Each structure stands twice: as structure tokens, then as C-alpha cells.
PDB file of C-alpha atoms in Angstrom:
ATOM      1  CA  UNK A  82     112.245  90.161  80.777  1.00 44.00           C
ATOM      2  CA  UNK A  83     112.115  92.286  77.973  1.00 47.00           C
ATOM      3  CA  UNK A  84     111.854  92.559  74.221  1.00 47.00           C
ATOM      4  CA  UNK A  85     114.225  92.216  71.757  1.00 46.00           C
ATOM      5  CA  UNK A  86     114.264  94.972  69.110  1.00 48.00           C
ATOM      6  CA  UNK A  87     115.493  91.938  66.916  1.00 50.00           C
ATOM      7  CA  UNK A  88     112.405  90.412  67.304  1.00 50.00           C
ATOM      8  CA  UNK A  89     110.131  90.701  63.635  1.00 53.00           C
ATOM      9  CA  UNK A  90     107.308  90.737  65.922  1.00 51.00           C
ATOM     10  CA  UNK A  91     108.437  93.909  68.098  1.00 49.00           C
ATOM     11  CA  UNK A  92     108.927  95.916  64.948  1.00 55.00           C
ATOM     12  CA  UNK A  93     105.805  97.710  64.282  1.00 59.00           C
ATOM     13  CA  UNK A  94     104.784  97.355  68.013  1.00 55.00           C
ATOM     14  CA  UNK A  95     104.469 101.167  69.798  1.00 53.00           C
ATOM     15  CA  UNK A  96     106.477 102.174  72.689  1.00 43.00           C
ATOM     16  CA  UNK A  97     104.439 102.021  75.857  1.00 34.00           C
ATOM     17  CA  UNK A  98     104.615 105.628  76.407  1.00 41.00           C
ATOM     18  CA  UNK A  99     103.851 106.900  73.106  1.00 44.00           C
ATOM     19  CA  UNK A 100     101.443 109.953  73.450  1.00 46.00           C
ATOM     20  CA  UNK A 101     101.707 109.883  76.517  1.00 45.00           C
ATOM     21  CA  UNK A 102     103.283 112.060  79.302  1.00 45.00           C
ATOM     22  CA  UNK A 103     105.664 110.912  81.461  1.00 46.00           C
ATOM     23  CA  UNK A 104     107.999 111.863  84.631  1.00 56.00           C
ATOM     24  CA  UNK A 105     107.516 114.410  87.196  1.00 70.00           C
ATOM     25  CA  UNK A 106     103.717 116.014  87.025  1.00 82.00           C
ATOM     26  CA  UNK A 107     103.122 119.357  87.838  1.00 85.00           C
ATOM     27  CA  UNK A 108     102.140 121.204  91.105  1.00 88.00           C
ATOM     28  CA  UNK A 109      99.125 122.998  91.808  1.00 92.00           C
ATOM     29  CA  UNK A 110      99.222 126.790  91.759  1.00 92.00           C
ATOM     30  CA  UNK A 111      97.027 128.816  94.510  1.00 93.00           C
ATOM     31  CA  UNK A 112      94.458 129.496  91.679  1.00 96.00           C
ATOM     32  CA  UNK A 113      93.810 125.549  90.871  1.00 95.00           C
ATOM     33  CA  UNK A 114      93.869 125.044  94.583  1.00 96.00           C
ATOM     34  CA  UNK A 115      90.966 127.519  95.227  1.00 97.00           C
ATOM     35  CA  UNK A 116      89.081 125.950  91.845  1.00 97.00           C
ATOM     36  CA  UNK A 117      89.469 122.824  92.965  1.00 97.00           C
ATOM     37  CA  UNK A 118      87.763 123.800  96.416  1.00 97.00           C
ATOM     38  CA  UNK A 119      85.058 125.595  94.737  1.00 97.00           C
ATOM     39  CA  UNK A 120      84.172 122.823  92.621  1.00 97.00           C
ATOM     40  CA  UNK A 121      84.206 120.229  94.901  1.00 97.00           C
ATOM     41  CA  UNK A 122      81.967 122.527  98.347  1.00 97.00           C
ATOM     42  CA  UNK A 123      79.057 123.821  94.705  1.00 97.00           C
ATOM     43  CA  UNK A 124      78.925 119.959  94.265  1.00 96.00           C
ATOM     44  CA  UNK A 125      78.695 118.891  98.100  1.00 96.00           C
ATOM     45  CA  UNK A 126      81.693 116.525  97.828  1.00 96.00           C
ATOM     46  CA  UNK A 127      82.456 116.524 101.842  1.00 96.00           C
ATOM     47  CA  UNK A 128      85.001 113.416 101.510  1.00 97.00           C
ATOM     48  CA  UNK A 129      86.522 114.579  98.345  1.00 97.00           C
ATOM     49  CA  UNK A 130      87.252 118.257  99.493  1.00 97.00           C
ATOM     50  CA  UNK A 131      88.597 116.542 103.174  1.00 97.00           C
ATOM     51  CA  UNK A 132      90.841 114.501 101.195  1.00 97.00           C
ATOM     52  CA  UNK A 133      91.904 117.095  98.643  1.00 98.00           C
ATOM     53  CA  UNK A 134      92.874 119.199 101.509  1.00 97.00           C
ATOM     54  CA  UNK A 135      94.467 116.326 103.633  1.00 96.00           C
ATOM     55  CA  UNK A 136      96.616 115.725 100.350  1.00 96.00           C
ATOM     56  CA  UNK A 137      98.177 119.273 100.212  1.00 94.00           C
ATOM     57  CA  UNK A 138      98.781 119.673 103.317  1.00 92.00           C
ATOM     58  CA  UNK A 139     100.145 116.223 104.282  1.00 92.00           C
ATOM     59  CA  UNK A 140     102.442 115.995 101.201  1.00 90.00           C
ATOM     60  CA  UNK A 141     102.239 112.505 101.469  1.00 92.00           C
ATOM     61  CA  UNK A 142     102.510 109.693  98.916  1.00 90.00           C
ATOM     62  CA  UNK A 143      98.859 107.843  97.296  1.00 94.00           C
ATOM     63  CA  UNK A 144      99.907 104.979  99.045  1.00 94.00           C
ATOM     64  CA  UNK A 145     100.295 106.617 102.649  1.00 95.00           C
ATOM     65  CA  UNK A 146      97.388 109.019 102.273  1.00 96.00           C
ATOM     66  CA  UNK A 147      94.581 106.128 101.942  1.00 96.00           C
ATOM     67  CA  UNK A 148      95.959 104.737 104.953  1.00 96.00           C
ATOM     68  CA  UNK A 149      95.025 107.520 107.047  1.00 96.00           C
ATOM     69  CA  UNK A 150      93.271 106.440 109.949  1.00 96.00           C
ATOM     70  CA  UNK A 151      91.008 108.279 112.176  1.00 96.00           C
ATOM     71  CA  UNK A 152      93.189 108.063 115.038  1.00 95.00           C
ATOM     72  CA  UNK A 153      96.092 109.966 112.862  1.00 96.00           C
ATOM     73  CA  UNK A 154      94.301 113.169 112.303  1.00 96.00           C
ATOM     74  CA  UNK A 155      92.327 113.496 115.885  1.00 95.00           C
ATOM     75  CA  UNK A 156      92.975 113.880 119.720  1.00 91.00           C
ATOM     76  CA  UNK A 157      89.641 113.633 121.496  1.00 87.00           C
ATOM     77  CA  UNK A 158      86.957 115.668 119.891  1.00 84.00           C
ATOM     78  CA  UNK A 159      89.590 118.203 117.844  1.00 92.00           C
ATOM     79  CA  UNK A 160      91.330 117.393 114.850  1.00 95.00           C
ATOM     80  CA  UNK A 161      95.604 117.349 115.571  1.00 95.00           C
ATOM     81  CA  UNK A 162      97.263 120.237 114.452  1.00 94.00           C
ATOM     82  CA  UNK A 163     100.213 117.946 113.557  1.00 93.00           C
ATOM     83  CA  UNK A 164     100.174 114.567 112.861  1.00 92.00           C
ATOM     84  CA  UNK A 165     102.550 111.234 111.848  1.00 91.00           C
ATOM     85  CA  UNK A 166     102.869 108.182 109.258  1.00 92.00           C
ATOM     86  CA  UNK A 167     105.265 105.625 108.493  1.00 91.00           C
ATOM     87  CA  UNK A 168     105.722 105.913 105.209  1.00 88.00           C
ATOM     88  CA  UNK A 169     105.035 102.374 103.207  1.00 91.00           C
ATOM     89  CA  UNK A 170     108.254 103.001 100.749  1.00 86.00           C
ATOM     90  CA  UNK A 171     110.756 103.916 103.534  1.00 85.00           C
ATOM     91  CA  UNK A 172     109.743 103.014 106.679  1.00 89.00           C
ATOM     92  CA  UNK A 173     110.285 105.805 108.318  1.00 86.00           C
ATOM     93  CA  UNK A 174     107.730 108.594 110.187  1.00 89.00           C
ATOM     94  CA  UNK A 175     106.772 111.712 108.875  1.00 88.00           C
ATOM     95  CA  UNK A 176     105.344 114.962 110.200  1.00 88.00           C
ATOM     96  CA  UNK A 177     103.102 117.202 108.726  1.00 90.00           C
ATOM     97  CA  UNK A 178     101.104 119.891 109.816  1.00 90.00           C
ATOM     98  CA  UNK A 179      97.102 120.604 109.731  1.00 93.00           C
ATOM     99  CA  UNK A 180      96.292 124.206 109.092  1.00 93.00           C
ATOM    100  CA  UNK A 181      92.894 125.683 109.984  1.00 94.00           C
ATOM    101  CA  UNK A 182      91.217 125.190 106.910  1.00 92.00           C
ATOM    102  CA  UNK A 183      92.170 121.502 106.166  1.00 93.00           C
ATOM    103  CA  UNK A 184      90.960 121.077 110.036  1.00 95.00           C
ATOM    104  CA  UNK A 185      87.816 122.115 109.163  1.00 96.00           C
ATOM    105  CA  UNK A 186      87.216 120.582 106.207  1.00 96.00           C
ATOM    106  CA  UNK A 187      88.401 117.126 108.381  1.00 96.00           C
ATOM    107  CA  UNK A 188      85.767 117.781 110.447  1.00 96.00           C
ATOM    108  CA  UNK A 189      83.361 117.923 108.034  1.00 96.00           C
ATOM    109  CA  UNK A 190      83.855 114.957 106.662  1.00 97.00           C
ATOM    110  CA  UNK A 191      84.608 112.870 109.926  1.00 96.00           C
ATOM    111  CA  UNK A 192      81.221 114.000 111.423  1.00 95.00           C
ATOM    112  CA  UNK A 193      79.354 112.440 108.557  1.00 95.00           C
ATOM    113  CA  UNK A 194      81.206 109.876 108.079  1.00 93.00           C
ATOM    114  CA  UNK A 195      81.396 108.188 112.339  1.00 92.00           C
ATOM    115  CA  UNK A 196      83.641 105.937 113.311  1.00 92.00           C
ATOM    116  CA  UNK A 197      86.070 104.969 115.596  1.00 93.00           C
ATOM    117  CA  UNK A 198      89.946 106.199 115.428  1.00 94.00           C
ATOM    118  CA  UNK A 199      91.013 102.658 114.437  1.00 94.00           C
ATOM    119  CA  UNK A 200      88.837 103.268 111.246  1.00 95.00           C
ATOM    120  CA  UNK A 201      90.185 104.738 107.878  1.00 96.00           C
ATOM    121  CA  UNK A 202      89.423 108.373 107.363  1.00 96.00           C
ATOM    122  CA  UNK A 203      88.642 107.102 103.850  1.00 96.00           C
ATOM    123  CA  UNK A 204      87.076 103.695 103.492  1.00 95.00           C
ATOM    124  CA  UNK A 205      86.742 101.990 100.426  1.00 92.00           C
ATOM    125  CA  UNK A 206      82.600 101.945  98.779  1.00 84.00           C
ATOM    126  CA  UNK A 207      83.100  98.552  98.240  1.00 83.00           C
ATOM    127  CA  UNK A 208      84.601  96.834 101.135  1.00 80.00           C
ATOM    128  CA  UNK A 209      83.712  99.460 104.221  1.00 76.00           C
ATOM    129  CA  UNK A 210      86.438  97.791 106.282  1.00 85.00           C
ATOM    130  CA  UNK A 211      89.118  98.747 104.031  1.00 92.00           C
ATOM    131  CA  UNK A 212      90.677 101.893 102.630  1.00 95.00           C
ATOM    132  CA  UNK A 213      89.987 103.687  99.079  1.00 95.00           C
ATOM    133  CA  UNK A 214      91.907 102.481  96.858  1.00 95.00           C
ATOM    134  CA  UNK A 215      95.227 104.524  95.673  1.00 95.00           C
ATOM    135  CA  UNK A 216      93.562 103.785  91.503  1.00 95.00           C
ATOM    136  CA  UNK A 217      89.945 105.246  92.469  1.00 95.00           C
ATOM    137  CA  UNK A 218      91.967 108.056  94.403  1.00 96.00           C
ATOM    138  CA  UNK A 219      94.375 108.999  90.989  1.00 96.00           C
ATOM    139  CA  UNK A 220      90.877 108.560  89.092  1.00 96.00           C
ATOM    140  CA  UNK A 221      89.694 111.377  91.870  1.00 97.00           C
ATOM    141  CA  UNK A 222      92.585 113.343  90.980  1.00 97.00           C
ATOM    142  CA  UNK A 223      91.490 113.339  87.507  1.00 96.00           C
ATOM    143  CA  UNK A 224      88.355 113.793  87.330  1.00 97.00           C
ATOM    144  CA  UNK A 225      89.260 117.182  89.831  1.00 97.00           C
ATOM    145  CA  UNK A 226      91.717 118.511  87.887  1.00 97.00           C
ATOM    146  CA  UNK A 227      89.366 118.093  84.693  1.00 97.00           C
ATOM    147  CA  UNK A 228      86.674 119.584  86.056  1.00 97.00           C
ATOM    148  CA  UNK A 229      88.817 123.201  86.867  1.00 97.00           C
ATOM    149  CA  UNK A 230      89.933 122.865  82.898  1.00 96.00           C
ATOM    150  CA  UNK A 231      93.132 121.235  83.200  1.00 95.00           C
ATOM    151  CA  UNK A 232      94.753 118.119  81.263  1.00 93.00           C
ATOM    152  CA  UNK A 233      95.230 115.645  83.648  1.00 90.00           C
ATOM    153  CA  UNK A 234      97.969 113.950  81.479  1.00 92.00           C
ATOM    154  CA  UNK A 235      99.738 116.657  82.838  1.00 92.00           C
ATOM    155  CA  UNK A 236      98.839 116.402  86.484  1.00 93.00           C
ATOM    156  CA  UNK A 237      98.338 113.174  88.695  1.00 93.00           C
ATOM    157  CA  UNK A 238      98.382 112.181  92.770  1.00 94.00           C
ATOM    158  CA  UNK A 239     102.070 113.474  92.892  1.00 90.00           C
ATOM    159  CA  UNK A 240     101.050 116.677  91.780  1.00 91.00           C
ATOM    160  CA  UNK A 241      99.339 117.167  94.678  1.00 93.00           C
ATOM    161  CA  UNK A 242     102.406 115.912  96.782  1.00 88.00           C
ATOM    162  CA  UNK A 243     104.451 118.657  95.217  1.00 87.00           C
ATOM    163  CA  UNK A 244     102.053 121.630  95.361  1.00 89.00           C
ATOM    164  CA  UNK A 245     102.905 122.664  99.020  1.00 88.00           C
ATOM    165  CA  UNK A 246     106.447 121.605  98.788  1.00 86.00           C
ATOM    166  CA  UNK A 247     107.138 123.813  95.607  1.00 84.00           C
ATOM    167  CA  UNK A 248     105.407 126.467  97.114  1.00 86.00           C
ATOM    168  CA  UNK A 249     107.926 126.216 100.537  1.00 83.00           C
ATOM    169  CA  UNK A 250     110.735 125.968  98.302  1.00 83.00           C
ATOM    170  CA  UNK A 251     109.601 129.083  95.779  1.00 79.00           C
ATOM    171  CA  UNK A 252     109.084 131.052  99.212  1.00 80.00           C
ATOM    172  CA  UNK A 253     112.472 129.935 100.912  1.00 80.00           C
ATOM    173  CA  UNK A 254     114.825 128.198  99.058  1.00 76.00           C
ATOM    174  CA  UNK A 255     114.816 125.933 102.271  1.00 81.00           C
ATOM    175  CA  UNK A 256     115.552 121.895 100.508  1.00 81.00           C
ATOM    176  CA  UNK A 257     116.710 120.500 103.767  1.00 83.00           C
ATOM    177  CA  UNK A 258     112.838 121.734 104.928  1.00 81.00           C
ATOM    178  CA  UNK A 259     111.409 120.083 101.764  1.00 80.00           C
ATOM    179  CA  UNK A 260     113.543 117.107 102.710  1.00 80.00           C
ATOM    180  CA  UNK A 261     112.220 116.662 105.896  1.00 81.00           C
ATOM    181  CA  UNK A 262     108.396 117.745 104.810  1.00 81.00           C
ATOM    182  CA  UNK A 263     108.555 115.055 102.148  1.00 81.00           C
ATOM    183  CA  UNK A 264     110.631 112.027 103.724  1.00 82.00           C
ATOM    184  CA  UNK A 265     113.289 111.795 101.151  1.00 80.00           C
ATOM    185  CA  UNK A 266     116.130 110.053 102.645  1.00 80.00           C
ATOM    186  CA  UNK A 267     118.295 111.714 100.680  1.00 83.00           C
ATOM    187  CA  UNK A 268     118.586 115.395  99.538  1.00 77.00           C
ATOM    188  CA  UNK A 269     119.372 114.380  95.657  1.00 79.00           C
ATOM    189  CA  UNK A 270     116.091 112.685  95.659  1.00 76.00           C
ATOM    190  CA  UNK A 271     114.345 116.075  96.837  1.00 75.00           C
ATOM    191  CA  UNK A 272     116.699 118.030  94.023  1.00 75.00           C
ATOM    192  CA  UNK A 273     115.333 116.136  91.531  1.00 73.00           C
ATOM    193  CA  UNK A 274     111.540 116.021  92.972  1.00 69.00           C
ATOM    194  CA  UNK A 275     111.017 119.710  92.759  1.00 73.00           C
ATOM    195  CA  UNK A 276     113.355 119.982  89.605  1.00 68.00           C
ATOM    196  CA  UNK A 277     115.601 122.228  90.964  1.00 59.00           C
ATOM    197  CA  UNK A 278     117.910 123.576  88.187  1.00 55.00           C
ATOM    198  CA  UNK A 279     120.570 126.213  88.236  1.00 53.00           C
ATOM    199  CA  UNK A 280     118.074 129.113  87.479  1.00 58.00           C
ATOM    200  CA  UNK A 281     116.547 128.369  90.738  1.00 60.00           C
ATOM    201  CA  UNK A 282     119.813 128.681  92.201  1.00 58.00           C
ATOM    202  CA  UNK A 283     120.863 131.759  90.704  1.00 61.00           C
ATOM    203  CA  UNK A 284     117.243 133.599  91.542  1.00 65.00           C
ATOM    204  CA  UNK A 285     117.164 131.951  95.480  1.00 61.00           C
ATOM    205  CA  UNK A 286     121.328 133.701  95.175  1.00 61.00           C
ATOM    206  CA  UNK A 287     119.961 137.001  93.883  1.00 65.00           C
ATOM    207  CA  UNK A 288     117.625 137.547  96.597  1.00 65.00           C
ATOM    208  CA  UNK A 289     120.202 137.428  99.040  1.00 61.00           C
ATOM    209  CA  UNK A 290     122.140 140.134 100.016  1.00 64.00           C
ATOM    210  CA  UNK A 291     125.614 140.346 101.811  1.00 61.00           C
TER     211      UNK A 291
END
């Protein structure tokens, strides 16, 4: 239920997104992406960089990403080139691809850490059985995106959702792709995602030729 603006009480109370930014965050840019690597292999952060890396490239949601389990990303003794969820808000799978660098990085990470493939890739420090936690993984996500000299009220977990999607999109114009890559169920959802607009339209028109 909500609050009357009637209400003497509610009068001098602030909105609850005063000062603060809300709606879509931003994407990554190649730059960030590199500084965020660098900062994370000077300090020795095997997990974080694994799961920076596992975030880009599997364009998943907080929620889905935590879940990873062992078994997801490897086959044998080698880490899957392609892999797929059920996402927790839909229901339905997803693919996504593991390029070489976010296989190594894996690797890394799942040699030091052990485990079996019905273990999470990323178990929680407090309770070893579960998964980390999609609030200490946004608090990740901050402190990363400080560290490179960025506000994080501008960027959050979805940013790095969007990063490889916007990136697809800037390179092909493709939103069916996206819409697959990102398990919208419906291709307005994906419009509105990547905050397509009718400059995009007009630049992804101009580069084609008849």
C-alpha cells in the first residue's frame, strides 16, 4: 500500500529516489573492461576476475550468474565453449558462449577453488554450501567499477549484462541476436534494454547500402 500525498505526515518526507540514479545503467566500454582486468590480476583477485569475465560473456542476470554451477561451465577436464541456464525470471534456457580468455580465467579460478560439478562456481564465504550472494556480488560490482575511477551510481550488475550485448548491437544492428543472447521473450523488452532510439536506426540505415 502506499502513501497518501494527503497525509500531513508524508509532506516533508523525500522521495525514495532523490539523489539518486535510477533506470537502465550503463555498459562497459572495451577500455573499463581491460581496467577492470588489470585491477583485479595486480591485486590477485582469481574469483573476482573469473566472475567478472563469466559476467560479460554470459550476459546473464545477478540472479542466474551466482547460480552457476561447476557442472555448467566444464566437460571433463576443459572448460565448455558454450554453455546453458534456466533463467530464474522466465524459465526458459539460455546459451551463451565462452571465449578463450574467459576460459582461462575459469580455469584459474576452478583449479584453486576444487570441487565437484554439482558445486557452485562461486560459493558463498559464509555458508560454503551455498552460492554468493546476488547483494555481495552488486557490492563486487562496485567496489570494481570504483576502483577503475568510475561512479558506480552510474553503473551496477546490469551494466555488466549489457556491455557485450551493446557491443553486438553497435557492431550489427542484429536485435533478434540480442534477443536471443539475452532471453527476452519479447523483442520490445530488448528495444528498450539497449535503449534503442531512432538515431540508432537512422545510423544502422546509413551503413547500408542498396
Amino acid at each position: 500500500m502506499g502513501h497518501s500525498h494527503f497525509d500531513p505526515a508524508m509532506q516533508n518526507r523525500p522521495a525514495w529516489n532523490a539523489g539518486k540514479m535510477v533506470g537502465t545503467k550503463r555498459p562497459l566500454t572495451q577500455k573499463q573492461i581491460w581496467a577492470v582486468r588489470f585491477f583485479l590480476d595486480r591485486e590477485g583477485r582469481l574469483r573476482d576476475r573469473a566472475l567478472f569475465d563469466l559476467a560479460l560473456d554470459s550476459k546473464l542476470r545477478g540472479c542466474d550468474l551466482v547460480k552457476i554451477k561447476i557442472g555448467d561451465v566444464v566437460s571433463g577436464a576443459q572448460i565448455r565453449t558454450r554453455s546453458t541456464v534456466i533463467q530464474q525470471k522466465t524459465g526458459r534456457p539460455v546459451q551463451f558462449e565462452l571465449t578463450a580468455d574467459v576460459r582461462a580465467s575459469l580455469l584459474a579460478w576452478l583449479e584453486r577453488r576444487g570441487g565437484t560439478v554439482g558445486d557452485y562456481a562461486f560459493p558463498s564465504r559464509v555458508d560454503h554450501i551455498g552460492h554468493l550472494s546476488t547483494r555481495q556480488y552488486a557490492r563486487l560490482v562496485d567496489e570494481w567499477v570504483t576502483a577503475i575511477g568510475l561512479r558506480r551510481a552510474e553503473y551496477g550488475t546490469h551494466s555488466l549484462r549489457r556491455t557485450k550485448a551493446a557491443m553486438i548491437y553497435r557492431a550489427t544492428g542484429n536485435l533478434r541476436a540480442i534477443q536471443i543472447l539475452l532471453g527476452h521473450t519479447k523483442i520490445e523488452n530488448t528495444v528498450r534494454y539497449l535503449g534503442v532510439d531512432i538515431e540508432d536506426a537512422l545510423l544502422i540505415a546509413e551503413r547500408t547500402e542498396i
